[in-house]
Coordinates of C-alpha atoms and ligand atoms in Angstrom, one line a residue:
Chain A
M1 CA 0.0 0.0 0.0
S2 CA 3.1 2.2 0.3
A3 CA 3.7 2.0 -3.5
P4 CA 3.8 5.3 -5.3
A5 CA 0.6 6.4 -6.9
T6 CA 2.1 7.0 -10.4
A7 CA 2.5 4.5 -13.2
V8 CA 5.9 3.2 -14.1
P9 CA 6.9 4.7 -17.4
G10 CA 6.5 2.4 -20.4
A11 CA 9.7 3.2 -22.2
G12 CA 13.2 1.7 -21.6
A13 CA 14.4 -1.9 -21.4
A14 CA 13.1 -4.2 -18.7
A15 CA 15.4 -5.0 -15.8
P16 CA 16.7 -8.6 -16.1
G17 CA 14.6 -11.0 -14.2
T18 CA 11.5 -8.9 -14.0
G19 CA 8.4 -8.6 -16.0
I20 CA 7.2 -11.1 -18.6
S21 CA 9.4 -12.3 -21.4
I22 CA 7.8 -14.2 -24.3
S23 CA 10.1 -15.5 -26.9
R24 CA 9.3 -17.2 -30.2
V25 CA 6.3 -18.9 -28.8
G26 CA 4.2 -21.1 -31.2
Y27 CA 1.2 -23.3 -30.3
E28 CA -0.7 -25.8 -32.2
Y29 CA -3.9 -27.5 -30.9
R30 CA -3.9 -31.2 -31.8
P31 CA -7.4 -32.5 -31.0
P32 CA -7.7 -36.3 -30.8
R33 CA -10.1 -36.1 -33.8
G34 CA -10.0 -33.5 -36.6
R35 CA -7.2 -31.4 -38.1
P36 CA -4.6 -29.7 -35.9
V37 CA -5.1 -25.9 -35.6
L38 CA -2.1 -23.6 -35.5
A39 CA -3.2 -21.0 -33.0
L40 CA 0.0 -19.0 -32.3
E41 CA 3.1 -18.5 -34.5
N42 CA 6.4 -17.0 -33.4
I43 CA 5.1 -14.6 -30.7
S44 CA 7.7 -12.5 -29.0
L45 CA 6.8 -9.9 -26.5
D46 CA 8.6 -8.3 -23.6
I47 CA 6.5 -6.8 -20.9
K48 CA 8.1 -4.7 -18.2
D49 CA 7.4 -5.1 -14.5
R50 CA 4.3 -3.2 -13.5
E51 CA 3.4 -2.6 -17.1
F52 CA -0.2 -2.8 -18.2
V53 CA -0.5 -4.4 -21.7
A54 CA -3.7 -4.8 -23.6
L55 CA -4.1 -7.6 -26.2
L56 CA -6.3 -6.9 -29.1
G57 CA -7.2 -9.1 -32.0
P58 CA -10.0 -10.7 -33.9
S59 CA -12.0 -13.6 -32.4
G60 CA -10.1 -16.9 -32.6
C61 CA -6.7 -15.4 -33.1
G62 CA -5.2 -17.0 -30.1
K63 CA -5.5 -14.4 -27.3
S64 CA -6.8 -16.9 -24.8
T65 CA -4.3 -19.4 -25.9
L66 CA -1.4 -17.0 -25.2
L67 CA -2.8 -16.3 -21.7
Y68 CA -3.1 -20.0 -21.0
L69 CA 0.5 -20.5 -21.9
I70 CA 1.7 -17.6 -19.7
G71 CA -0.5 -19.1 -17.0
G72 CA 1.4 -22.4 -17.4
F73 CA -1.8 -24.4 -18.0
M74 CA -0.7 -26.0 -21.2
P75 CA 2.8 -27.3 -22.0
L76 CA 4.8 -25.1 -24.3
Q77 CA 5.5 -26.5 -27.7
Q78 CA 7.8 -23.9 -29.0
G79 CA 9.8 -21.0 -27.6
S80 CA 9.9 -20.0 -24.0
I81 CA 8.1 -17.8 -21.5
S82 CA 9.5 -16.5 -18.3
V83 CA 7.8 -14.4 -15.6
N84 CA 10.0 -12.4 -13.2
G85 CA 13.0 -14.4 -14.2
R86 CA 11.4 -17.8 -13.7
I87 CA 10.7 -20.1 -16.7
V88 CA 7.0 -21.0 -16.8
T89 CA 6.4 -24.7 -16.5
A90 CA 3.2 -25.0 -14.4
P91 CA 0.4 -22.8 -13.0
G92 CA 1.2 -20.9 -9.8
P93 CA -0.3 -18.3 -7.5
D94 CA 2.1 -15.7 -8.7
R95 CA 0.0 -15.5 -11.9
G96 CA -3.6 -14.8 -11.2
I97 CA -6.0 -15.3 -14.1
V98 CA -9.6 -14.2 -14.8
F99 CA -11.1 -16.6 -17.3
Q100 CA -13.4 -15.6 -20.2
S101 CA -15.8 -18.2 -18.9
F102 CA -15.5 -17.1 -15.3
A103 CA -14.8 -20.7 -14.0
L104 CA -16.3 -20.1 -10.6
F105 CA -16.7 -23.1 -8.3
P106 CA -20.5 -23.7 -8.6
W107 CA -20.7 -25.6 -5.3
K108 CA -19.2 -22.7 -3.4
T109 CA -20.9 -19.5 -2.4
V110 CA -19.6 -16.1 -3.6
I111 CA -17.5 -15.6 -0.4
Q112 CA -16.3 -19.3 -0.4
N113 CA -15.1 -18.8 -3.9
I114 CA -13.1 -15.8 -3.0
L115 CA -11.8 -17.4 0.3
Y116 CA -10.5 -20.4 -1.6
G117 CA -7.4 -18.8 -3.0
L118 CA -6.8 -16.8 0.3
E119 CA -6.9 -20.0 2.3
K120 CA -4.5 -21.7 0.0
R121 CA -2.1 -18.8 0.8
G122 CA -2.2 -19.9 4.4
L123 CA -3.4 -16.5 5.6
P124 CA -5.0 -16.4 9.1
R125 CA -8.8 -16.9 9.1
E126 CA -9.6 -13.4 10.1
E127 CA -7.4 -11.9 7.5
C128 CA -9.0 -14.1 4.8
R129 CA -12.5 -13.0 5.8
R130 CA -11.5 -9.3 5.9
R131 CA -9.8 -9.4 2.5
A132 CA -12.7 -11.4 0.9
Q133 CA -15.2 -8.9 2.2
H134 CA -13.0 -6.0 1.0
Y135 CA -13.0 -7.4 -2.5
I136 CA -16.7 -8.3 -2.5
D137 CA -17.4 -4.6 -1.6
L138 CA -15.0 -3.5 -4.3
V139 CA -16.9 -5.3 -7.0
H140 CA -20.2 -4.1 -5.5
L141 CA -21.5 -7.5 -4.5
R142 CA -22.3 -6.8 -0.9
G143 CA -25.4 -8.7 0.1
F144 CA -24.6 -11.6 -2.3
E145 CA -21.9 -13.2 -0.1
D146 CA -23.9 -16.4 0.4
S147 CA -25.4 -16.8 -3.1
Y148 CA -24.3 -19.6 -5.3
P149 CA -23.0 -18.7 -8.8
S150 CA -26.1 -20.3 -10.4
Q151 CA -28.2 -17.6 -8.6
L152 CA -26.2 -14.7 -10.2
S153 CA -26.4 -12.9 -13.5
G154 CA -23.6 -13.2 -16.0
G155 CA -22.1 -9.8 -15.0
M156 CA -22.2 -10.6 -11.4
K157 CA -20.4 -13.9 -11.9
Q158 CA -17.8 -12.1 -13.8
R159 CA -17.3 -9.7 -11.0
V160 CA -17.0 -12.6 -8.5
A161 CA -14.3 -14.1 -10.8
I162 CA -12.4 -10.7 -10.8
A163 CA -12.7 -10.4 -7.0
R164 CA -11.5 -14.0 -6.5
T165 CA -8.3 -13.4 -8.5
L166 CA -7.6 -9.8 -7.2
A167 CA -8.0 -11.0 -3.6
T168 CA -4.9 -13.1 -3.8
E169 CA -3.0 -10.1 -5.0
P170 CA -0.9 -11.8 -7.6
G171 CA 2.2 -10.2 -9.1
T172 CA 1.0 -10.9 -12.6
L173 CA -2.6 -10.5 -13.5
L174 CA -3.9 -12.2 -16.7
M175 CA -7.4 -11.1 -17.6
D176 CA -9.4 -12.6 -20.5
E177 CA -12.1 -10.1 -21.5
P178 CA -12.9 -9.6 -17.8
F179 CA -15.5 -6.9 -18.4
G180 CA -17.2 -8.6 -21.4
A181 CA -20.4 -9.4 -19.6
L182 CA -20.8 -6.1 -17.9
D183 CA -23.2 -3.2 -18.8
S184 CA -21.4 0.0 -19.8
Q185 CA -21.9 1.8 -16.5
T186 CA -20.6 -1.1 -14.4
R187 CA -17.8 -1.5 -16.9
T188 CA -16.7 2.1 -16.5
I189 CA -16.7 1.7 -12.7
M190 CA -14.8 -1.5 -12.9
Q191 CA -12.2 0.0 -15.3
D192 CA -11.6 2.8 -12.8
E193 CA -11.3 0.3 -9.9
L194 CA -8.9 -1.8 -11.8
L195 CA -6.7 1.1 -12.7
S196 CA -6.6 2.4 -9.2
I197 CA -5.7 -1.1 -7.8
W198 CA -3.0 -1.4 -10.4
R199 CA -1.6 1.9 -9.5
R200 CA -1.5 1.1 -5.9
S201 CA 0.0 -2.4 -6.1
P202 CA 3.1 -3.8 -7.9
M203 CA 1.3 -5.7 -10.5
T204 CA 1.9 -6.5 -14.2
V205 CA -1.3 -6.8 -16.2
I206 CA -2.1 -8.5 -19.5
F207 CA -5.6 -7.6 -20.4
V208 CA -7.4 -9.2 -23.4
T209 CA -10.3 -7.2 -24.8
H210 CA -12.2 -6.7 -28.0
D211 CA -12.9 -3.1 -27.1
V212 CA -10.4 -0.8 -28.7
R213 CA -11.4 2.2 -26.5
E214 CA -11.0 0.1 -23.4
A215 CA -7.6 -1.0 -24.5
V216 CA -6.4 2.5 -25.1
L217 CA -7.9 3.8 -21.9
L218 CA -6.4 1.2 -19.6
A219 CA -3.1 0.1 -21.1
D220 CA 0.4 1.5 -21.3
R221 CA 0.9 -0.5 -24.5
V222 CA -1.5 -2.2 -26.8
A223 CA -0.4 -5.3 -28.7
V224 CA -2.5 -6.1 -31.8
M225 CA -2.5 -9.6 -33.0
T226 CA -3.1 -10.9 -36.5
A227 CA -5.8 -13.3 -37.5
R228 CA -5.0 -17.0 -36.9
P229 CA -2.3 -18.1 -36.6
G230 CA -1.8 -15.3 -34.2
R231 CA 1.3 -13.2 -34.4
I232 CA 2.1 -9.8 -33.0
K233 CA 1.1 -7.3 -35.7
A234 CA 1.8 -4.1 -33.9
L235 CA 2.8 -2.7 -30.6
V236 CA 1.4 0.7 -29.9
D237 CA 2.4 3.0 -27.0
T238 CA -0.8 4.5 -25.5
R239 CA -0.1 5.3 -21.9
F240 CA -3.2 7.2 -20.8
S241 CA -3.3 4.8 -17.9
G242 CA -1.2 7.1 -15.8
A243 CA -3.7 9.9 -16.1
A244 CA -5.8 10.6 -13.0
D245 CA -9.2 11.2 -14.6
S246 CA -10.4 8.7 -17.2
A247 CA -13.3 10.9 -18.1
E248 CA -10.9 13.6 -19.1
V249 CA -8.7 11.1 -21.1
V250 CA -11.7 10.0 -23.1
R251 CA -12.4 13.5 -24.3
S252 CA -8.8 14.2 -25.3
R253 CA -7.6 14.5 -28.9
E254 CA -4.7 12.0 -28.4
Y255 CA -7.1 9.4 -27.1
A256 CA -9.3 9.7 -30.2
D257 CA -6.3 9.5 -32.5
A258 CA -5.0 6.4 -30.7
V259 CA -8.4 4.7 -30.9
D260 CA -8.6 5.5 -34.6
H261 CA -5.2 4.2 -35.3
L262 CA -5.7 0.9 -33.5
W263 CA -9.2 0.5 -34.8
T264 CA -7.8 0.5 -38.4
L265 CA -5.2 -2.1 -37.4
V266 CA -7.7 -4.4 -35.8
R267 CA -10.3 -4.1 -38.5
E268 CA -7.8 -5.2 -41.1
E269 CA -7.3 -8.4 -39.2
A270 CA -10.9 -8.9 -38.5
V271 CA -11.6 -8.7 -42.2
A272 CA -8.7 -11.1 -42.8
A273 CA -10.2 -13.5 -40.3
G274 CA -13.4 -13.4 -42.3
A275 CA -15.3 -12.5 -39.3
G276 CA -16.2 -9.0 -40.5
G277 CA -15.6 -5.9 -38.3
R278 CA -16.5 -6.3 -34.7
P279 CA -17.2 -3.2 -32.7
Chain B
M1 CA -58.2 0.5 -7.8
A2 CA -60.4 -1.9 -5.9
Q3 CA -62.1 -2.8 -9.1
S4 CA -58.9 -3.7 -10.8
I5 CA -57.8 -5.9 -8.0
E6 CA -61.1 -7.7 -8.3
A7 CA -60.6 -8.1 -12.0
V8 CA -57.2 -9.6 -11.4
T9 CA -58.6 -12.2 -8.9
E10 CA -61.4 -12.9 -11.3
L11 CA -59.0 -13.7 -14.0
S12 CA -56.7 -15.8 -11.9
R13 CA -59.5 -18.1 -10.8
P14 CA -59.5 -20.6 -13.7
A15 CA -55.8 -20.8 -13.6
D16 CA -56.0 -21.4 -9.9
R17 CA -58.3 -24.3 -10.4
G18 CA -56.0 -25.8 -13.0
E19 CA -53.1 -25.4 -10.7
R20 CA -55.0 -27.1 -7.8
L21 CA -56.0 -30.0 -10.0
R22 CA -52.4 -30.4 -11.1
R23 CA -51.2 -30.4 -7.5
F24 CA -53.8 -32.9 -6.6
V25 CA -52.8 -35.3 -9.3
D26 CA -49.1 -34.7 -8.5
T27 CA -49.7 -35.8 -4.8
F28 CA -52.3 -38.5 -5.2
G29 CA -51.8 -39.7 -8.7
P30 CA -49.4 -42.5 -7.8
F31 CA -51.7 -43.7 -5.0
I32 CA -54.5 -43.9 -7.5
T33 CA -52.5 -46.0 -9.9
V34 CA -51.3 -48.3 -7.2
G35 CA -54.8 -48.6 -5.7
A36 CA -56.2 -49.5 -9.1
I37 CA -53.6 -52.2 -9.7
L38 CA -54.2 -53.7 -6.2
L39 CA -58.0 -53.6 -6.8
A40 CA -57.6 -55.3 -10.2
W41 CA -55.4 -57.9 -8.6
E42 CA -57.9 -58.6 -5.8
L43 CA -60.9 -58.8 -8.2
M44 CA -59.0 -61.2 -10.6
A45 CA -58.2 -63.5 -7.7
R46 CA -61.7 -63.3 -6.2
Q47 CA -63.3 -64.1 -9.6
Q48 CA -61.0 -67.2 -9.8
I49 CA -59.9 -66.1 -13.2
V50 CA -56.7 -67.8 -12.2
T51 CA -56.2 -70.3 -9.4
P52 CA -55.2 -69.0 -6.0
F53 CA -52.0 -71.0 -6.4
L54 CA -51.0 -69.0 -9.5
L55 CA -52.2 -65.8 -8.1
P56 CA -53.1 -65.6 -4.4
A57 CA -55.5 -62.8 -3.4
M58 CA -54.0 -59.4 -2.7
T59 CA -55.5 -59.5 0.8
T60 CA -54.0 -62.9 1.5
V61 CA -50.6 -61.6 0.5
A62 CA -51.1 -58.5 2.6
A63 CA -52.1 -60.6 5.6
R64 CA -49.0 -62.6 5.1
I65 CA -46.8 -59.5 5.0
G66 CA -48.6 -58.4 8.2
D67 CA -47.8 -61.7 9.9
D68 CA -44.2 -61.5 8.9
L69 CA -44.0 -58.0 10.2
I70 CA -45.4 -59.0 13.6
S71 CA -43.3 -62.1 13.9
G72 CA -40.2 -60.0 13.2
R73 CA -39.1 -62.2 10.3
L74 CA -39.7 -59.5 7.8
L75 CA -37.5 -57.0 9.6
L76 CA -34.7 -59.5 10.0
D77 CA -34.9 -60.4 6.3
V78 CA -34.9 -56.8 5.1
A79 CA -32.1 -56.0 7.5
L80 CA -30.0 -58.8 6.2
T81 CA -30.6 -58.1 2.5
L82 CA -30.0 -54.4 3.0
Y83 CA -26.9 -55.0 5.0
R84 CA -25.4 -57.1 2.2
A85 CA -26.6 -54.7 -0.6
F86 CA -25.4 -51.6 1.1
A87 CA -22.1 -53.0 2.4
G88 CA -21.3 -54.1 -1.2
F89 CA -22.6 -50.8 -2.6
A90 CA -20.4 -48.8 -0.2
I91 CA -17.3 -50.7 -1.0
A92 CA -18.0 -50.4 -4.8
A93 CA -18.7 -46.6 -4.4
V94 CA -15.5 -45.8 -2.5
V95 CA -13.3 -48.0 -4.7
G96 CA -15.1 -47.0 -7.9
V97 CA -15.2 -43.3 -7.4
A98 CA -11.6 -43.1 -6.1
L99 CA -10.3 -45.2 -9.0
G100 CA -12.4 -43.4 -11.6
L101 CA -11.0 -40.0 -10.4
L102 CA -7.4 -41.3 -10.4
I103 CA -7.8 -42.7 -13.9
A104 CA -9.2 -39.5 -15.2
R105 CA -6.4 -37.5 -13.6
F106 CA -3.2 -39.6 -14.0
V107 CA -2.2 -41.2 -17.3
T108 CA -0.2 -44.0 -15.6
V109 CA -3.2 -45.1 -13.6
R110 CA -5.2 -45.1 -16.8
W111 CA -2.7 -47.2 -18.7
F112 CA -2.8 -49.8 -16.0
F113 CA -6.5 -50.0 -15.4
D114 CA -8.0 -49.2 -18.8
P115 CA -7.6 -52.8 -20.2
I116 CA -8.9 -54.3 -17.0
V117 CA -11.9 -52.1 -16.8
S118 CA -12.7 -52.4 -20.5
F119 CA -12.6 -56.2 -20.3
A120 CA -14.5 -56.6 -17.0
L121 CA -17.3 -54.0 -17.8
P122 CA -19.3 -56.0 -20.3
M123 CA -18.7 -59.3 -18.5
P124 CA -21.7 -60.8 -16.6
K125 CA -20.0 -60.6 -13.2
I126 CA -22.5 -63.0 -11.7
A127 CA -20.7 -65.7 -13.7
L128 CA -17.9 -65.5 -11.1
M129 CA -20.3 -66.4 -8.2
P130 CA -19.0 -70.1 -8.0
I131 CA -15.5 -68.8 -7.5
F132 CA -16.6 -66.3 -4.9
M133 CA -18.4 -69.2 -3.1
L134 CA -15.2 -71.3 -3.2
W135 CA -12.9 -68.4 -2.1
F136 CA -15.1 -66.6 0.5
G137 CA -17.6 -69.3 1.6
L138 CA -21.3 -69.0 1.7
F139 CA -21.8 -66.4 4.4
D140 CA -22.0 -62.6 4.2
M141 CA -18.5 -62.0 3.0
S142 CA -19.0 -63.7 -0.4
K143 CA -22.4 -62.0 -0.9
I144 CA -21.0 -58.5 0.0
L145 CA -18.0 -59.0 -2.2
M146 CA -20.2 -60.3 -5.1
V147 CA -22.2 -57.1 -4.9
A148 CA -19.1 -54.9 -4.7
F149 CA -17.5 -56.6 -7.6
S150 CA -20.7 -56.4 -9.8
L151 CA -21.0 -52.7 -9.3
S152 CA -17.4 -51.4 -9.2
F153 CA -16.6 -51.4 -12.9
Q154 CA -19.6 -49.4 -14.0
I155 CA -19.0 -46.9 -11.1
V156 CA -15.4 -46.5 -12.2
I157 CA -16.6 -45.8 -15.8
S158 CA -19.3 -43.3 -14.8
T159 CA -16.9 -41.5 -12.4
W160 CA -14.2 -41.4 -15.0
S161 CA -16.4 -39.9 -17.6
A162 CA -17.8 -37.5 -15.1
A163 CA -14.3 -36.3 -14.1
H164 CA -13.2 -36.2 -17.7
S165 CA -15.9 -33.8 -18.6
V166 CA -15.1 -31.3 -15.8
E167 CA -14.5 -27.9 -17.4
K168 CA -10.7 -27.5 -17.7
E169 CA -10.8 -23.9 -16.6
L170 CA -12.2 -25.0 -13.2
V171 CA -9.1 -27.1 -12.7
W172 CA -6.8 -24.4 -13.9
S173 CA -8.5 -21.8 -11.7
A174 CA -7.8 -24.0 -8.6
R175 CA -4.2 -24.5 -9.7
S176 CA -3.5 -20.9 -10.3
L177 CA -5.1 -20.0 -6.9
G178 CA -2.4 -22.2 -5.3
A179 CA -4.1 -25.6 -5.0
S180 CA -1.8 -28.6 -5.3
D181 CA -2.5 -31.4 -7.8
R182 CA -3.9 -33.6 -5.0
A183 CA -6.0 -30.8 -3.5
T184 CA -7.4 -30.0 -6.9
L185 CA -8.5 -33.6 -7.4
W186 CA -10.5 -33.8 -4.1
E187 CA -11.5 -30.2 -3.7
V188 CA -12.4 -29.3 -7.3
V189 CA -12.7 -32.3 -9.7
L190 CA -14.7 -34.4 -7.2
P191 CA -17.3 -31.8 -6.4
A192 CA -17.5 -30.6 -10.0
A193 CA -18.2 -34.1 -11.2
L194 CA -20.5 -34.9 -8.3
P195 CA -23.8 -34.6 -10.1
Q196 CA -22.8 -37.1 -12.7
I197 CA -21.1 -39.3 -10.2
L198 CA -24.3 -39.5 -8.1
T199 CA -26.2 -40.3 -11.3
G200 CA -23.9 -43.3 -11.8
L201 CA -24.4 -44.4 -8.2
Q202 CA -28.2 -44.1 -8.5
V203 CA -28.0 -46.4 -11.6
A204 CA -25.9 -48.8 -9.6
L205 CA -28.1 -49.0 -6.5
P206 CA -30.9 -51.2 -7.9
L207 CA -28.2 -53.5 -9.2
A208 CA -26.9 -53.9 -5.6
L209 CA -30.3 -55.1 -4.5
I210 CA -30.6 -57.5 -7.5
V211 CA -27.2 -59.1 -6.8
A212 CA -27.8 -59.3 -3.1
L213 CA -31.1 -61.0 -3.8
V214 CA -29.6 -63.5 -6.3
T215 CA -26.7 -64.4 -4.0
E216 CA -29.2 -65.1 -1.2
M217 CA -31.3 -67.2 -3.5
I218 CA -28.3 -69.3 -4.5
M219 CA -26.3 -69.4 -1.3
G220 CA -29.1 -69.2 1.3
G221 CA -28.2 -67.7 4.7
G222 CA -31.4 -65.7 5.3
G223 CA -32.6 -62.5 3.7
L224 CA -35.5 -61.7 1.4
G225 CA -34.0 -63.8 -1.5
D226 CA -33.5 -66.9 0.6
T227 CA -37.0 -66.6 2.1
M228 CA -38.6 -66.2 -1.3
L229 CA -36.8 -69.3 -2.6
Q230 CA -37.8 -71.3 0.5
S231 CA -41.4 -70.3 -0.1
A232 CA -41.2 -71.5 -3.7
R233 CA -39.7 -74.8 -2.6
Y234 CA -42.6 -75.4 -0.2
V235 CA -45.0 -74.3 -2.9
D236 CA -46.1 -71.5 -0.6
S237 CA -47.4 -69.1 -3.2
P238 CA -48.5 -66.3 -0.8
G239 CA -45.0 -66.3 0.6
V240 CA -43.4 -65.8 -2.8
F241 CA -45.8 -63.0 -3.6
A242 CA -45.2 -61.4 -0.2
G243 CA -41.5 -61.5 -1.0
I244 CA -42.0 -59.8 -4.3
V245 CA -44.0 -57.0 -2.8
E246 CA -41.5 -56.6 0.1
I247 CA -38.5 -56.3 -2.2
G248 CA -40.5 -53.9 -4.4
I249 CA -41.1 -51.6 -1.4
V250 CA -37.6 -51.9 -0.1
G251 CA -36.2 -51.0 -3.6
Y252 CA -38.6 -48.0 -3.8
G253 CA -37.5 -46.8 -0.4
C254 CA -33.8 -47.1 -1.3
I255 CA -34.3 -45.0 -4.5
A256 CA -36.3 -42.4 -2.7
A257 CA -33.6 -42.2 0.0
M258 CA -30.9 -41.8 -2.6
G259 CA -32.9 -39.0 -4.2
L260 CA -33.0 -37.2 -0.9
I261 CA -29.3 -37.6 -0.4
R262 CA -28.7 -36.2 -3.9
K263 CA -30.9 -33.1 -3.2
R264 CA -28.9 -32.6 0.0
L265 CA -25.5 -32.9 -1.6
L266 CA -26.4 -30.8 -4.6
A267 CA -28.1 -27.9 -2.8
W268 CA -25.8 -25.6 -4.9
H269 CA -26.8 -27.2 -8.1
Q270 CA -29.2 -25.6 -10.6
E271 CA -31.4 -28.8 -10.6
S272 CA -32.2 -28.1 -6.9
S273 CA -32.9 -24.5 -7.2
N274 CA -35.5 -24.6 -10.0
G275 CA -37.5 -27.4 -8.5
G276 CA -37.1 -29.9 -11.3
T277 CA -39.1 -28.3 -14.2
M278 CA -38.6 -31.0 -16.7
Ligands
LIG301 N1 -9.2 -27.0 -27.3 C1 -9.0 -26.6 -28.6 N2 -8.9 -27.6 -29.5 C2 -8.7 -27.2 -30.8 N3 -8.6 -26.0 -31.2 C3 -8.7 -25.0 -30.3 C4 -8.9 -25.2 -29.0 N4 -9.0 -24.1 -28.3 C5 -8.9 -23.1 -29.2 N5 -8.7 -23.6 -30.5 C6 -8.5 -22.9 -31.7 O1 -7.4 -22.0 -31.5 C7 -7.7 -20.7 -32.0 C8 -7.4 -19.7 -31.0 O2 -8.3 -19.9 -29.9 P1 -8.4 -18.8 -28.7 O3 -9.4 -19.3 -27.8 O4 -7.0 -18.6 -28.1 O5 -8.9 -17.5 -29.5 P2 -9.3 -16.1 -28.9 O6 -8.4 -15.1 -29.5 O7 -9.2 -16.1 -27.4 O8 -10.7 -15.8 -29.4 P3 -11.9 -15.1 -28.7 O9 -11.6 -13.6 -28.9 O10 -13.1 -15.4 -29.5 O11 -12.0 -15.5 -27.3 C9 -9.1 -20.7 -32.4 O12 -9.1 -20.6 -33.8 C10 -9.7 -22.1 -32.1 O13 -10.3 -22.7 -33.2
LIG302 MG1 -10.6 -16.0 -25.9

């Protein structure tokens, strides 16, 4: 909590042993039946410690796949990934992830879902409860502590998933379209919450989204991926994320230009993917 | 204002009546069916359409069940049969679920057990009864093990497929929240697969009763199966029919109990919260 309230600048080389280093990563899905699918090809990306990177790209280009590889959920086939100097071989609590499909434990209530990771950390009971409650308040779910996921709306489930991951305060935060199921007001509120958490805590964030404006608003840098097989098409410095007031950023000229520029890049790929433009 | 409320109640009345009728049928429908069958049975016997030897009157059989109940024989038989069925079922459930989970989770375990399970699954396990009699004697042990053996393989398979279809993101979530491989298996895969595992156990339960009954018929040693076969040997037709009714009731009770347990265990599950609209 004593961390400075300003964002780390996005320029300059990463100190060795910090941040995320992705080097020449390729990945091919080989389903037991059917043809293999080349999802990623030769992805290289260096992300500095405490940097906020957004990942943009057409549907099916391999964004989730890349997050899964950084998370260590699937064995690497090509290239290497290291996080804070350690080669990724397996999942670990240093890398928190918010899944596109939420992946809540349906047999646990909201608060039990959030407590699970905290208890695995071996924190004292009282501290677990306090932190869980704090993050439930943060995602505006007070009053739903004892609800089961099946009793929640899609947007509420998504917020539980976000709270569950944030509560363990991971050094690296992987988010797969975390605000996709939210209405635009809640979305704006959550964007601001995420930014303020990120500014306060030493956290590297990779944030997958389809929303160009969201990417520009939140990220230091935006990586645009090509249609499948996914490669890094462009890396664009945006860095509005350090600004204090997001409402002001959204009205600025630079913001509009950045959105325009990225929008063009993404649309080319969406067309290439044959999916048509996606807003 | 008052008028509109009246209009609403007026409108809701026919729907109410339909709803009440539906609820009446839901509660009493089964009793009506059973009552009709019992009545038809009684009439058929009374009219001597078939001889009392082939089909004793329902009331005769009911009186017999009453006698057995008072003499305590019925309770003893039911207790014996249920003990054998449930002991075997419990062994099969523990072994089957554990093995099924391990097979789904660890490739080495799968390599070892897959051929065994694939071979044993379609085999009529009851064919091994003579061997069980030789190895374990004619008492409870061989009957319980026969039940356990008959059920285990299908419980392994149903658990395996249940665990296999658990959403991979759930498992990954647990791992990235800091759960070990072992914790993930028992704390995430097991509960996530529980609805399907319970379905598998519910399918296996009647088989436990069947096998217990058959072993009793063949090996003796008391229990509903033994008593029924004795009655048949003494050409005691009411005794045989009493046995059939008794085992029917016991089976129904077991399934109902299992249903309640399922509801209890799956309170979190959607199927419990929307009250079974199927
Ligand atoms: N389990 C799988 N088996 C086979 N192919 C897969 C599997 N998962 C993903 N793919 C393929 O890999 C490609 C990349 O998938 P991925 O989920 O990473 O895309 P994405 O960029 O996250 O898409 P979206 O934006 O729609 O979430 C897709 O084209 C998909 O067809
Ligand atoms: Mg995805």
